[in-house]
Short mmCIF file of N, CA and C in Angstrom, two decimals:
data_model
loop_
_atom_site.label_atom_id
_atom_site.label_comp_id
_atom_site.label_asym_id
_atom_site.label_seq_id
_atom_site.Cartn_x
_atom_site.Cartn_y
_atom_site.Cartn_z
N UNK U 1 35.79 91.96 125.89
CA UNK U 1 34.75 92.92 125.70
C UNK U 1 35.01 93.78 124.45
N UNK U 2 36.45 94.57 124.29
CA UNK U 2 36.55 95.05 123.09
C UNK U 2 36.59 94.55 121.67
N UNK U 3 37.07 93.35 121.97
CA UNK U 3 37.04 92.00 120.80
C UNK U 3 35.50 91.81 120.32
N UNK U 4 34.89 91.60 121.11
CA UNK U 4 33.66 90.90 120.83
C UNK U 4 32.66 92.00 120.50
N UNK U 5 32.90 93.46 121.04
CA UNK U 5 31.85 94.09 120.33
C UNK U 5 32.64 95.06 119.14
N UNK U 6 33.45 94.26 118.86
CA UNK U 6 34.14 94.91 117.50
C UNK U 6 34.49 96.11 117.61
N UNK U 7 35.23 96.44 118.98
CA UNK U 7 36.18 98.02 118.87
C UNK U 7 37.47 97.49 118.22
N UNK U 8 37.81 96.31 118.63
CA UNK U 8 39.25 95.74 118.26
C UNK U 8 39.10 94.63 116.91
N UNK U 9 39.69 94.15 116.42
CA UNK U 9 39.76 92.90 115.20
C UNK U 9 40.07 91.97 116.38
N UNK U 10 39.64 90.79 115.83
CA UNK U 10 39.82 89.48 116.39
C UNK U 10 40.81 89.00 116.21
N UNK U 11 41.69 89.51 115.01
CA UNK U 11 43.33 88.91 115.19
C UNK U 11 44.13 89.78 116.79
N UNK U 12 43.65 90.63 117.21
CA UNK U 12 44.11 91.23 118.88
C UNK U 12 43.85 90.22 119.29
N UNK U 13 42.91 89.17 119.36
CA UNK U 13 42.86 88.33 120.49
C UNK U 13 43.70 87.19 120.45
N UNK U 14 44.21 86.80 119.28
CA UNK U 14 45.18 86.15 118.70
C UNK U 14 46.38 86.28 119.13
N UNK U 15 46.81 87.58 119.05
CA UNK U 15 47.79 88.38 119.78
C UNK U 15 48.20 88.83 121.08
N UNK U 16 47.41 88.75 121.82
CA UNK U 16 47.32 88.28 122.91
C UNK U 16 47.29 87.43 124.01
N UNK U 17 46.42 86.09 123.13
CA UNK U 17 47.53 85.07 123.75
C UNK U 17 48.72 84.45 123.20
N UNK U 18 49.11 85.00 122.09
CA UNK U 18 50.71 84.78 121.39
C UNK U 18 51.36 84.79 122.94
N UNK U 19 50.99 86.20 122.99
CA UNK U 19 52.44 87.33 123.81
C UNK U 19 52.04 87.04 125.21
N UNK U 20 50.79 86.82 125.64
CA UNK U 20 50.67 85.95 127.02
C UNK U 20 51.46 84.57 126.94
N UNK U 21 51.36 84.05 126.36
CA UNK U 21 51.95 82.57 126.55
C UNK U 21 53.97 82.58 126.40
N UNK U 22 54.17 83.55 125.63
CA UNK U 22 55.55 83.45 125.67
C UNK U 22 55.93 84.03 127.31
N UNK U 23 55.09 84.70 127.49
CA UNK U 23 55.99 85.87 128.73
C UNK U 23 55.42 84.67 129.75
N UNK U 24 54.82 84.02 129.88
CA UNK U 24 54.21 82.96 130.75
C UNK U 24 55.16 81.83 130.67
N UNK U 25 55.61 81.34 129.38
CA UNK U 25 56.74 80.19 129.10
C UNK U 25 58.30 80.85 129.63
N UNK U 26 58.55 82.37 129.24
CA UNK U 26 59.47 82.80 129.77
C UNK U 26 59.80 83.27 131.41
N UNK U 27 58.55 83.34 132.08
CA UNK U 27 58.80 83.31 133.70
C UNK U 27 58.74 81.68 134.24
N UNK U 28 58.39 81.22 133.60
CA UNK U 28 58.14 80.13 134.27
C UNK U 28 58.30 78.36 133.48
N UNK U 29 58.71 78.85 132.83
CA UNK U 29 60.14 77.43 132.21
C UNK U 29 61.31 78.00 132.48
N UNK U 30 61.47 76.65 133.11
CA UNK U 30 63.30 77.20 133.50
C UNK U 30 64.16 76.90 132.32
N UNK U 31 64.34 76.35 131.39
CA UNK U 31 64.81 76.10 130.35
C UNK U 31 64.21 76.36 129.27
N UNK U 32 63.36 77.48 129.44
CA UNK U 32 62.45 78.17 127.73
C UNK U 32 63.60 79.13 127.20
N UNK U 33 63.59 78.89 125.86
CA UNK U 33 64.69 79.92 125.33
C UNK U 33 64.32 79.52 123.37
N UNK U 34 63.73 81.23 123.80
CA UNK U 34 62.74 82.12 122.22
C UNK U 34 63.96 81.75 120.91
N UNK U 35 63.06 81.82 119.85
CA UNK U 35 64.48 81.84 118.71
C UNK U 35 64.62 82.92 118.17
N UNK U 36 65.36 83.47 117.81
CA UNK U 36 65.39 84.81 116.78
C UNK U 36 63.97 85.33 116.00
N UNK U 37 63.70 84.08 115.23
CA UNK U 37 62.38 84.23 114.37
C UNK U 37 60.94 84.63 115.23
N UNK U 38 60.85 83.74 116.80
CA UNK U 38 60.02 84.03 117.50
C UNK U 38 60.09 85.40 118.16
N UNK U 39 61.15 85.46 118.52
CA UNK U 39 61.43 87.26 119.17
C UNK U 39 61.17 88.11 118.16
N UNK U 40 61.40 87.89 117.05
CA UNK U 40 61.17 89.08 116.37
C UNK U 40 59.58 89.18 115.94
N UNK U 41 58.63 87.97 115.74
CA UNK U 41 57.59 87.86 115.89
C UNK U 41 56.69 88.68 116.58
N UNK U 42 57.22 88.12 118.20
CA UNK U 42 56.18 88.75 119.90
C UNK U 42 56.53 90.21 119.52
N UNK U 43 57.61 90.56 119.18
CA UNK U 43 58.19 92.17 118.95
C UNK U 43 57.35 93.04 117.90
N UNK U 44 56.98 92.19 116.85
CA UNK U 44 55.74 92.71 115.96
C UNK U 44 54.38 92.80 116.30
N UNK U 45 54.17 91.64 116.97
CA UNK U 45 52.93 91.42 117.39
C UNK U 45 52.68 92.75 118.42
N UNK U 46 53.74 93.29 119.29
CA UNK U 46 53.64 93.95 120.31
C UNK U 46 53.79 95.45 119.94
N UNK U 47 54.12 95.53 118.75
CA UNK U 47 53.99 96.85 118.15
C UNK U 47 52.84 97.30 117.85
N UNK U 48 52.13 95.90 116.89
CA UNK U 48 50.92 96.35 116.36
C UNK U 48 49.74 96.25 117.13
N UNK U 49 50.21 95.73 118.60
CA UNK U 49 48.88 95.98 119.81
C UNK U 49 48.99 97.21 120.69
N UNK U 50 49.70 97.89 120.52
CA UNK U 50 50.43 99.33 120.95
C UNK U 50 49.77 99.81 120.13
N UNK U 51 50.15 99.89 118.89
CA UNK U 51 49.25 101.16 117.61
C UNK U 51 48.11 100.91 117.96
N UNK U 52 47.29 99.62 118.06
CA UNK U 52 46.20 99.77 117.95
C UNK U 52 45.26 100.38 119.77
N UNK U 53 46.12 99.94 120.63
CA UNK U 53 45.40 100.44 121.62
C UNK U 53 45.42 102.48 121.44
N UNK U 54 46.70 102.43 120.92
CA UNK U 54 46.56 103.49 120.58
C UNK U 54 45.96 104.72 119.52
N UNK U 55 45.32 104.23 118.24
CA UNK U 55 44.85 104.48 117.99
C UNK U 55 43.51 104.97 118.33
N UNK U 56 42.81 103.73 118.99
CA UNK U 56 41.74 103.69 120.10
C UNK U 56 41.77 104.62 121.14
N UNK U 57 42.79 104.86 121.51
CA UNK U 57 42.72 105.87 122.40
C UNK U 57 42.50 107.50 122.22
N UNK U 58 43.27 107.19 120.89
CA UNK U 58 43.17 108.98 120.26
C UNK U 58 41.98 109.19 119.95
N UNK U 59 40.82 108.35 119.53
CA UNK U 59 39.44 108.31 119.51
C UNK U 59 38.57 108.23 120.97
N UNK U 60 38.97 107.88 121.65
CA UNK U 60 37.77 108.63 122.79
C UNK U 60 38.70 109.76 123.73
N UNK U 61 40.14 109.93 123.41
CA UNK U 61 39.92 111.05 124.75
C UNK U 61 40.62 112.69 123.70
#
């Protein structure tokens, strides 16, 4: 809903299922194991969906 009526950029949705699918590969592969380059990736990705919810937030309340 926020994607599509353009409160958010469409690279969030991108980002979202990045960081869904790792935390999904990481509960539930028993032998999934992230590389350095990927962790530090989901770790960016997860920063910049934090700022942005947050930003968003400082605008409506």
């Amino acid at each position: 809903m926020y994607i599509k009526t353009g409160v958010f950029d469409k690279e969030m949705s991108v980002v979202i299922r990045r960081l869904f699918l790792a935390r999904n590969n990481s509960d539930y592969d028993d032998f999934f194991i992230i590389s350095k380059e990927d962790a530090v990736r989901q770790f960016e990705d997860a920063k910049m969906f934090v700022l942005n919810i947050r930003k968003y937030l400082e605008t409506v309340y």
